[in-house]
PDB file of C-alpha atoms in Angstrom:
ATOM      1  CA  UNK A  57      79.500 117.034  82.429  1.00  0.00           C
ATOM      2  CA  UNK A  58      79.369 117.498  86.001  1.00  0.00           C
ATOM      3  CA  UNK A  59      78.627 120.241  88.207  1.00  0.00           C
ATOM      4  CA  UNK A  60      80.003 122.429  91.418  1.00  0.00           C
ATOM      5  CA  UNK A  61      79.748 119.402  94.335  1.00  0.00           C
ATOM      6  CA  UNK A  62      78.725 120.411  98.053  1.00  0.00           C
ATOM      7  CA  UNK A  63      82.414 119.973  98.594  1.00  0.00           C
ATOM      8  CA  UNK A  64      83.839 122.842  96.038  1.00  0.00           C
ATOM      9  CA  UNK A  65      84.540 122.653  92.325  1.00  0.00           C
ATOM     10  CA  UNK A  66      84.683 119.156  90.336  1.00  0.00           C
ATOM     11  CA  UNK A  67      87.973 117.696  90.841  1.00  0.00           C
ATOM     12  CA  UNK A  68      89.881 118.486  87.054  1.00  0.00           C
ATOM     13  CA  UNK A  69      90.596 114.913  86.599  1.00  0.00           C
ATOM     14  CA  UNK A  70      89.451 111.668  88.915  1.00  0.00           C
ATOM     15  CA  UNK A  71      91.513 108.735  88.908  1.00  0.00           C
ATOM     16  CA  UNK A  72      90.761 106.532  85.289  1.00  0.00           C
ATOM     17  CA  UNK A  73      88.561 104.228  85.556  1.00  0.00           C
ATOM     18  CA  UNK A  74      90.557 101.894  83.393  1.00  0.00           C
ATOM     19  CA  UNK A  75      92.898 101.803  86.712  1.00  0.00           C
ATOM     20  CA  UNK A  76      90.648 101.386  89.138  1.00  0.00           C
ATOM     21  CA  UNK A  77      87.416  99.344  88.912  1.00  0.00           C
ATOM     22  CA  UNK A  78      84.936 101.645  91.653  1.00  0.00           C
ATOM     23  CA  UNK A  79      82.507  99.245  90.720  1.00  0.00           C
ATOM     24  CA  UNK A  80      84.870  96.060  91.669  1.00  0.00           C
ATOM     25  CA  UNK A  81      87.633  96.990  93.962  1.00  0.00           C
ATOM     26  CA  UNK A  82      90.134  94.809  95.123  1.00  0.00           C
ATOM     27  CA  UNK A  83      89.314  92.639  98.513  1.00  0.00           C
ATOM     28  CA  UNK A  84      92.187  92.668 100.785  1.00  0.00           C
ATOM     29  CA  UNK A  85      93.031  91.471 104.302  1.00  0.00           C
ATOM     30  CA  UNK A  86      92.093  94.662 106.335  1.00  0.00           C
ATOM     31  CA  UNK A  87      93.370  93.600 109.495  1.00  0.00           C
ATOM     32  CA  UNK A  88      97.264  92.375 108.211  1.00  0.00           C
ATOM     33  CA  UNK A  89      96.979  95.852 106.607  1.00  0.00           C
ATOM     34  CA  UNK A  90      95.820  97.695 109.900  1.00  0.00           C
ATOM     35  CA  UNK A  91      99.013  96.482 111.385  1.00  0.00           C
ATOM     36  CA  UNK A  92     101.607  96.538 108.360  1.00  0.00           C
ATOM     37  CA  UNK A  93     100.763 100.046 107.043  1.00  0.00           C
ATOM     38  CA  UNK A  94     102.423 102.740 109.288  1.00  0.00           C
ATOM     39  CA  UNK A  95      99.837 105.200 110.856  1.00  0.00           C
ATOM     40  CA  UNK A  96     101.423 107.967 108.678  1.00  0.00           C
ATOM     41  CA  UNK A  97     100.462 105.996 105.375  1.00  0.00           C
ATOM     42  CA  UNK A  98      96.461 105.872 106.618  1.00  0.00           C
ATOM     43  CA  UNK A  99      95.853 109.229 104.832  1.00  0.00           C
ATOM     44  CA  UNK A 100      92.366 110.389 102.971  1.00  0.00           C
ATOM     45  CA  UNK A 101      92.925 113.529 100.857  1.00  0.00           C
ATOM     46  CA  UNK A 102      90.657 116.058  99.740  1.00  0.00           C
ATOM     47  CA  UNK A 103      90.823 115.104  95.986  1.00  0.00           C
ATOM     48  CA  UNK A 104      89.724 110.924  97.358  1.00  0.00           C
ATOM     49  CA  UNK A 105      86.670 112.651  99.382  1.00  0.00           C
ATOM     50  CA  UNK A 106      85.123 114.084  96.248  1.00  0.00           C
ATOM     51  CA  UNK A 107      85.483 110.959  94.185  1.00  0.00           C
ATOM     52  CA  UNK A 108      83.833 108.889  97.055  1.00  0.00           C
ATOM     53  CA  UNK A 109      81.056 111.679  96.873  1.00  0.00           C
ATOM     54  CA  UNK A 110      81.009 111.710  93.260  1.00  0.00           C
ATOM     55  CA  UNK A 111      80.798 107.726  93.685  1.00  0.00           C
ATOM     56  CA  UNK A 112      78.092 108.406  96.190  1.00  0.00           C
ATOM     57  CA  UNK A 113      76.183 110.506  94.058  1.00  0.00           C
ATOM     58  CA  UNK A 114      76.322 107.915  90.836  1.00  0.00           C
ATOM     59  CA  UNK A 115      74.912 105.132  93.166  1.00  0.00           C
ATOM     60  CA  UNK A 116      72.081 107.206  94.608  1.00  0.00           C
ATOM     61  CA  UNK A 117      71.415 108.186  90.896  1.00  0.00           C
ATOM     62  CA  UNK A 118      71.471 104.862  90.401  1.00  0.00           C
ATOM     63  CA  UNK A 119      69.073 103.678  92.837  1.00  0.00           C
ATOM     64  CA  UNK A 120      71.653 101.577  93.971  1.00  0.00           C
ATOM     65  CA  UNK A 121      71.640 103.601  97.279  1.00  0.00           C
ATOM     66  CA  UNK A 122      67.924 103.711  98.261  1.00  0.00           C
ATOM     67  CA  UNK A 123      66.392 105.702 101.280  1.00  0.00           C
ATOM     68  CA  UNK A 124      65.507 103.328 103.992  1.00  0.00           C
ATOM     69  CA  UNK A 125      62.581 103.491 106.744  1.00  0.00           C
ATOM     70  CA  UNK A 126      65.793 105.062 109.207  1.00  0.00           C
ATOM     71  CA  UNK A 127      67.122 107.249 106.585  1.00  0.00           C
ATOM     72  CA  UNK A 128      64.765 108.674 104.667  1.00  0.00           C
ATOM     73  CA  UNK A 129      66.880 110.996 102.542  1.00  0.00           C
ATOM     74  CA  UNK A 130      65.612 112.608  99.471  1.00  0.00           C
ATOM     75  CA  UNK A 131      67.724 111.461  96.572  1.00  0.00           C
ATOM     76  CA  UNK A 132      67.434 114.875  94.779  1.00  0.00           C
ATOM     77  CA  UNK A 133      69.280 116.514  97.205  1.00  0.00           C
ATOM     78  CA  UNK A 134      72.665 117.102  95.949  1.00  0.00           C
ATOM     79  CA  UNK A 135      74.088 118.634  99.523  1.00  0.00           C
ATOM     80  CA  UNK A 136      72.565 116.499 102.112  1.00  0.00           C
ATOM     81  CA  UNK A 137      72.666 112.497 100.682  1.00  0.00           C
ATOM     82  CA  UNK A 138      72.339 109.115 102.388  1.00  0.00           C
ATOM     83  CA  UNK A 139      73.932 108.722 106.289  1.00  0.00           C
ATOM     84  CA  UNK A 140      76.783 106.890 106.573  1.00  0.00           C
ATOM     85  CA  UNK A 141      75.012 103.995 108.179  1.00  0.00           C
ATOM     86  CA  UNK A 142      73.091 103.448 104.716  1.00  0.00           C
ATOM     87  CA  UNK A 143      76.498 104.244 102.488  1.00  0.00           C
ATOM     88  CA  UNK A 144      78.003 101.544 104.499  1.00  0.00           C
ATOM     89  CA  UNK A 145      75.987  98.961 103.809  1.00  0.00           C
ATOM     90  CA  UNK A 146      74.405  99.856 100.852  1.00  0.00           C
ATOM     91  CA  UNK A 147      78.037 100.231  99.069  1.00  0.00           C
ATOM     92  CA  UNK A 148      81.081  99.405 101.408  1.00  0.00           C
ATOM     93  CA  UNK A 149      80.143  96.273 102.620  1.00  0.00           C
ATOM     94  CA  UNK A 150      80.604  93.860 100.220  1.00  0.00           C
TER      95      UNK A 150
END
């Protein structure tokens, strides 16, 4: 079950995870992307901000995302998480 988010309500439904693999994603070529999808196709709604906070929030949980000497965040803090500095590496970067 999961609760209100710092963003608003729980999205009703996130994408299935039988679709997408969070955990695995696909690794594509980001630069023959950047210049073959049109500007008006680089779009980040609402609804794919609070799964990437619920993600977020599952790897701090986790300990997957750990507070670091330059961002000591407290990992009980449901409002104010990890900078992005320490999501970026700590989960982006492959």
């Amino acid at each position: 079950e999961r609760s209100e988010s710092c963003l608003g309500p729980a999205p009703a439904r996130i994408h299935d995870p039988m679709r997408f693999d969070y955990e695995n994603p696909p690794v594509q070529d980001g630069h023959r992307l950047h210049h073959t999808v049109a500007p008006n196709r680089w779009c980040v709604t609402r609804q794919d901000l609070i799964e990437f906070c619920c993600l977020v929030k599952k790897h701090v949980a986790e300990g997957k995302i750990a507070p670091t000497e330059l961002d000591p965040f407290d990992p009980n803090d449901a409002c104010i998480g990890p900078c992005v500095h320490t999501v970026v590496k700590q989960l982006i970067v492959p």
